[in-house]
Short mmCIF file of C-alpha atoms in Angstrom, two decimals:
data_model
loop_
_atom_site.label_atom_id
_atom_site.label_comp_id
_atom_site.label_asym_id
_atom_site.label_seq_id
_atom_site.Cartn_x
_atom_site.Cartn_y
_atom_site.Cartn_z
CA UNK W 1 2.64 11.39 42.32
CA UNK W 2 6.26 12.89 42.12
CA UNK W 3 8.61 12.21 39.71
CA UNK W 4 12.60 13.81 39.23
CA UNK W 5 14.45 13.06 36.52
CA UNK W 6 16.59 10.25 36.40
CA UNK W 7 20.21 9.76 37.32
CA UNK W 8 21.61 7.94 34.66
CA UNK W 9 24.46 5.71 35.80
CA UNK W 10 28.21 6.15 34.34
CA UNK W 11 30.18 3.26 32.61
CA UNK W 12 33.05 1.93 34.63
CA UNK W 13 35.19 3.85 32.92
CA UNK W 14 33.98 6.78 34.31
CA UNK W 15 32.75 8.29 31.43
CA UNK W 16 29.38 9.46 31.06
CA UNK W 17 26.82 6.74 29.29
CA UNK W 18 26.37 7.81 25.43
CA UNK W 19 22.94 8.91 24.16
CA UNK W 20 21.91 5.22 22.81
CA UNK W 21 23.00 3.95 26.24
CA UNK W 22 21.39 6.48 28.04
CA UNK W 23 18.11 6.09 26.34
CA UNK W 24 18.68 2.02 26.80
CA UNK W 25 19.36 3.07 30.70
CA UNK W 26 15.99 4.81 30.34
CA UNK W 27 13.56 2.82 29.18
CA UNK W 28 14.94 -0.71 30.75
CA UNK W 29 14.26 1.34 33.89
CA UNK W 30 10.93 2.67 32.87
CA UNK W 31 10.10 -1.00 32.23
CA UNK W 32 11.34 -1.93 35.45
CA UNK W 33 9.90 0.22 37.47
CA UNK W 34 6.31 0.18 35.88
CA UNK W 35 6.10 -3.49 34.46
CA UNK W 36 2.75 -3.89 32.44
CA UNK W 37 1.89 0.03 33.47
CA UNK W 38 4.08 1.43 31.02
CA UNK W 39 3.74 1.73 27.30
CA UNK W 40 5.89 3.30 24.33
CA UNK W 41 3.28 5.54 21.65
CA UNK W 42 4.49 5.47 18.34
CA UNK W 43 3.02 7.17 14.91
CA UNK W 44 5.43 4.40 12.81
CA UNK W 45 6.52 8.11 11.11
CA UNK W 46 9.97 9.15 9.92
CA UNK W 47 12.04 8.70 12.86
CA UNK W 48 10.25 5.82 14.93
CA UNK W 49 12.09 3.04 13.74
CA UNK W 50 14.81 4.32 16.25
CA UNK W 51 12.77 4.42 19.83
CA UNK W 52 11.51 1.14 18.32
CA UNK W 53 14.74 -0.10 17.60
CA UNK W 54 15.65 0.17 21.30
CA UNK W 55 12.49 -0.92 23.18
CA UNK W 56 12.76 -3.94 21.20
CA UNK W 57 16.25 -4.57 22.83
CA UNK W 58 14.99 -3.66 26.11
CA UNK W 59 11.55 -5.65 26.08
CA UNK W 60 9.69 -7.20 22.65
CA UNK W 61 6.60 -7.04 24.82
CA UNK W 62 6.36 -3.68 26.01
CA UNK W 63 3.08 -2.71 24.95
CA UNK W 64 3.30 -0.06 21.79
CA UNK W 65 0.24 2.32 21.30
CA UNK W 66 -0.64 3.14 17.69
CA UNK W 67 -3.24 5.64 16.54
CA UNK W 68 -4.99 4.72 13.71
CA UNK W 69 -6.86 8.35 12.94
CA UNK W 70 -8.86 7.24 9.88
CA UNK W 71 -6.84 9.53 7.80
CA UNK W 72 -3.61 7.85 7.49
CA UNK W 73 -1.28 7.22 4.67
CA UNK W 74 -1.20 3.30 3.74
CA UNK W 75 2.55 3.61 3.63
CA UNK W 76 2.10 3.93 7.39
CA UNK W 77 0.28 1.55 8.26
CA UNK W 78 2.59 -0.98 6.10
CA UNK W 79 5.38 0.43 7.21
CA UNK W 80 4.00 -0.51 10.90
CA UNK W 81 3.35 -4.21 9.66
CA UNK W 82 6.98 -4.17 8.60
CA UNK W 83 8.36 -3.02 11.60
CA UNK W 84 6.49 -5.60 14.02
CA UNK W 85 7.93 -8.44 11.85
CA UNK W 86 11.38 -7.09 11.67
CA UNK W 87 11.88 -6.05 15.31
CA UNK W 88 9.50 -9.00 16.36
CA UNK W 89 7.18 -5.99 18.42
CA UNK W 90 4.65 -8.60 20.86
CA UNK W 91 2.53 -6.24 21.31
CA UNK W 92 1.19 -3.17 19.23
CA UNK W 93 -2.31 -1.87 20.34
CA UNK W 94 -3.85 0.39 17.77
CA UNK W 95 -6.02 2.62 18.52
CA UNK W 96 -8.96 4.39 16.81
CA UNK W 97 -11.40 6.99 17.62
CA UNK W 98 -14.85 6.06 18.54
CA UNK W 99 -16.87 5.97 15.58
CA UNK W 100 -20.09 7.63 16.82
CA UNK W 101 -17.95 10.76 17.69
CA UNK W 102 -16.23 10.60 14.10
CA UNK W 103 -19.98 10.31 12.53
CA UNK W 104 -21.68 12.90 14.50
CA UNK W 105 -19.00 15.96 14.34
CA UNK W 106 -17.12 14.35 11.12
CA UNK W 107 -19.51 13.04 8.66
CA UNK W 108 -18.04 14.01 5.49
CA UNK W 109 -14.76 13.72 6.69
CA UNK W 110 -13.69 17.57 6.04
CA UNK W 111 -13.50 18.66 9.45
CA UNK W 112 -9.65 18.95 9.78
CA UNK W 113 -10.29 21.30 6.96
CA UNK W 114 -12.37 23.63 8.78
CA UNK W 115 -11.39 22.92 12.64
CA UNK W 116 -7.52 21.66 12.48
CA UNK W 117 -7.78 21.36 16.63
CA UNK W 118 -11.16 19.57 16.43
CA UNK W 119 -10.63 17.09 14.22
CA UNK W 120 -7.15 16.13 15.76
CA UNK W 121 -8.75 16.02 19.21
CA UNK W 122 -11.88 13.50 18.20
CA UNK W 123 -9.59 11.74 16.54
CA UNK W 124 -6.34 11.56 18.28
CA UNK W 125 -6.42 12.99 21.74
CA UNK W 126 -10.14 11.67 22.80
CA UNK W 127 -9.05 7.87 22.26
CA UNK W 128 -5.25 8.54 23.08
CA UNK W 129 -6.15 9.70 26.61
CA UNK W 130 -8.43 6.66 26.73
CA UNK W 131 -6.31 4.26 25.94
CA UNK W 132 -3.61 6.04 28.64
CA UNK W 133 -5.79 4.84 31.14
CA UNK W 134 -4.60 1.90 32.61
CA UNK W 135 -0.77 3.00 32.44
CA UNK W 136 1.29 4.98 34.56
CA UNK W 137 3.89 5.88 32.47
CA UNK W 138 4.67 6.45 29.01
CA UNK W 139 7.13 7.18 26.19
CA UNK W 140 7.58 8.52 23.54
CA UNK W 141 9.90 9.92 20.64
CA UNK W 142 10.18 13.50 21.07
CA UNK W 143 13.46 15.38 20.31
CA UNK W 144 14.56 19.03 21.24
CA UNK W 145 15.62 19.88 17.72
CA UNK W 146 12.49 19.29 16.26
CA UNK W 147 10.41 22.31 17.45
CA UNK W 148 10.65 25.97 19.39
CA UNK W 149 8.50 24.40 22.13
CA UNK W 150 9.78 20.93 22.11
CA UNK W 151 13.37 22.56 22.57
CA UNK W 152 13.49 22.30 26.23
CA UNK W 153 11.85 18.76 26.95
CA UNK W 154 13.53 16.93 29.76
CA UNK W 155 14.27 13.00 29.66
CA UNK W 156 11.41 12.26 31.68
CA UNK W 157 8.38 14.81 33.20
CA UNK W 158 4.90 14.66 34.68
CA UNK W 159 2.09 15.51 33.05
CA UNK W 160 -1.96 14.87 34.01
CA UNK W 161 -0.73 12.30 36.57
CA UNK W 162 1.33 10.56 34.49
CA UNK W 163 4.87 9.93 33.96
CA UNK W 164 6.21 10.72 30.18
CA UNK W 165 9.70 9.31 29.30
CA UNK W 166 11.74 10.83 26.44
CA UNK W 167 14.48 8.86 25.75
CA UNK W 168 15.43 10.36 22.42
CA UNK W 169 15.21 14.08 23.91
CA UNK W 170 19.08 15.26 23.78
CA UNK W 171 19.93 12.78 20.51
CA UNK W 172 20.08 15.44 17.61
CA UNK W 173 19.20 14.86 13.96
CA UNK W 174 22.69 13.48 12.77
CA UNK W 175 22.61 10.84 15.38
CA UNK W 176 19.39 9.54 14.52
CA UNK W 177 20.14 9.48 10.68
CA UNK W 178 23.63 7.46 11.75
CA UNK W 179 21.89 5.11 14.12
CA UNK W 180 19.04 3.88 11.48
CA UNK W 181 22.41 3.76 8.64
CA UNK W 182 23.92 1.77 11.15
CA UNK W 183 21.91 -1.03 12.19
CA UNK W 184 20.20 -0.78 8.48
CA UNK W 185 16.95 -0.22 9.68
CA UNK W 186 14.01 0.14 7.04
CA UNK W 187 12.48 3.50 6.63
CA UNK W 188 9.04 5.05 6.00
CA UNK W 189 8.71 4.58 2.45
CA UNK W 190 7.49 8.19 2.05
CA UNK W 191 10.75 9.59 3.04
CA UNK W 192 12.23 8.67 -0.11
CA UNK W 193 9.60 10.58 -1.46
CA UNK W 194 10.87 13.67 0.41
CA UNK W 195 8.36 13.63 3.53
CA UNK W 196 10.44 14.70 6.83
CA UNK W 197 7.76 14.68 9.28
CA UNK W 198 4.35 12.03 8.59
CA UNK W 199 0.73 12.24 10.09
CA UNK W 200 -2.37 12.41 8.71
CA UNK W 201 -2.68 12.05 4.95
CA UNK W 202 -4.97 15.21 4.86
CA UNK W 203 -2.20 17.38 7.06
CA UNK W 204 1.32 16.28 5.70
CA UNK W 205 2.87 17.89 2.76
CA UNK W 206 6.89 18.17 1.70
CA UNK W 207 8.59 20.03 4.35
CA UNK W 208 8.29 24.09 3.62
CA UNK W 209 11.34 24.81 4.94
CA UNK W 210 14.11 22.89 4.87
CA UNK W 211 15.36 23.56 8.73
CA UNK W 212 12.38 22.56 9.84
CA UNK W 213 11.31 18.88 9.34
CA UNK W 214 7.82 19.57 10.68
CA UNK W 215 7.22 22.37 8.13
CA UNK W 216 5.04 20.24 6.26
CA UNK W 217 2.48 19.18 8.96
CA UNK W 218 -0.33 21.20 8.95
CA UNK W 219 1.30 23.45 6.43
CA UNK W 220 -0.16 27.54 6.51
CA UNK W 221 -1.32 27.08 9.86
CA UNK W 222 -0.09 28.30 13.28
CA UNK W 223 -0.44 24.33 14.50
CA UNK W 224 2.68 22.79 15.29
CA UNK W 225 1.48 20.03 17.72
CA UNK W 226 -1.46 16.98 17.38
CA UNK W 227 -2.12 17.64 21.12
CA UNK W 228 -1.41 13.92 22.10
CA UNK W 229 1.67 15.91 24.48
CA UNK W 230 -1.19 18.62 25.64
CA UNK W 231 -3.08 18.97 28.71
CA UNK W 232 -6.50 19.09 28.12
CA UNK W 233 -6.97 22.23 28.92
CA UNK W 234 -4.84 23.34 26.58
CA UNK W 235 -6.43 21.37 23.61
CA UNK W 236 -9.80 23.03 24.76
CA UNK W 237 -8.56 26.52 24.62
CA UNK W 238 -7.08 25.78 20.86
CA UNK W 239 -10.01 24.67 19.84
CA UNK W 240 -12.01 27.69 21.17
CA UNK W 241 -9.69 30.22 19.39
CA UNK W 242 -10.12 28.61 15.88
#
């Protein structure tokens, strides 16, 4: 399988599209061109009302993977209840790691204190890749700004066979704060609390820095990444080195 990135058509004026267009553009075509094969993964954190916001202008039924770790803050998962009623979402899967898995390696439930890599993978990329299976293609709502390594991530790559859309890549900060202010969308109820970035309850504290929204995941640690947007390899080699 090849992919190359996508020409994004210009208005009539001439002009190029504008980043909501453009990630519109993006997704109807993703849609398009993969049908039921293509999915949109959410974490119902901070920001996802946006990507939300436009798949359900594109499609209500595109289906929307959520990962349900075990470990996640009931704000979330109300906030994800709140968003399916108000943007009328057809069809959220959640997902949750196998249980057998969580027992046997996790059975006091203190492994992401010990094994940060572990404890994401059993729980987040095991039944994330799993669930992958029977689509092609996927997006989801990564932006440049928010990390080092996330700062060169095209609109739309291939990764372990599959295609991974980014529609929100170029949008900066600013934009996304304007476009939730503008079409009054609701938001996470722990950002008024201060939270900038929101995973697992066990991993997410106030940001530690205040240029760096993700400062608070997995605070004192080198980790800056679930591995959900890893190879495998990669995940196994992080989890050797801890």
């Amino acid at each position: 399988m090849s992919i190359q990135e996508v020409t994004l058509p210009s208005l009539d004026s001439g002009r190029e599209l504008d980043h909501v267009s453009q990630s519109l553009v993006l997704l109807s075509e993703s849609f398009s061109r993969y049908g039921n094969e293509f999915a949109v993964v959410s974490s119902f954190g901070s920001e996802s009302v946006v990507l939300l916001h436009l798949v359900s202008q594109v499609a209500k039924n595109i289906p929307v993977l959520f990962l349900d770790t075990g470990k996640l803050f009931g704000e979330t998962k109300r906030y994800r209840d709140t968003l399916i009623e108000r943007l009328g979402l057809q069809k959220v899967i959640t997902i949750t790691p196998e249980s057998e898995q969580v027992k046997s390696e996790d059975p006091h439930g203190i492994l992401w204190n010990e094994n940060h890599n572990r404890c994401c993978f059993i729980r987040k990329v095991v039944p994330f890749r799993e669930a992958l299976i029977p689509y092609k293609a996927w997006a989801s709502g990564r932006k440049r700004y928010q990390t080092l390594e996330r700062s060169s991530l095209p609109s739309v790559q291939e990764e372990d066979g599959k295609v991974k859309v980014n529609p929100l890549a170029g949008w900066t900060k600013e934009q996304i704060d304007q476009y939730i202010e503008t079409h009054r969308l609701p938001q996470h109820p722990l950002v008024a609390d201060g939270f900038k970035s929101i995973g697992c309850m066990t991993c997410t504290d106030l940001p530690t820095n205040d240029q760096d929204d993700r400062s608070g995941r997995w605070a004192g640690s080198e980790k800056t990444e679930c591995g959900i947007h890893l190879s495998l390899s990669e995940n196994i080699r992080l989890m050797n080195q801890n």
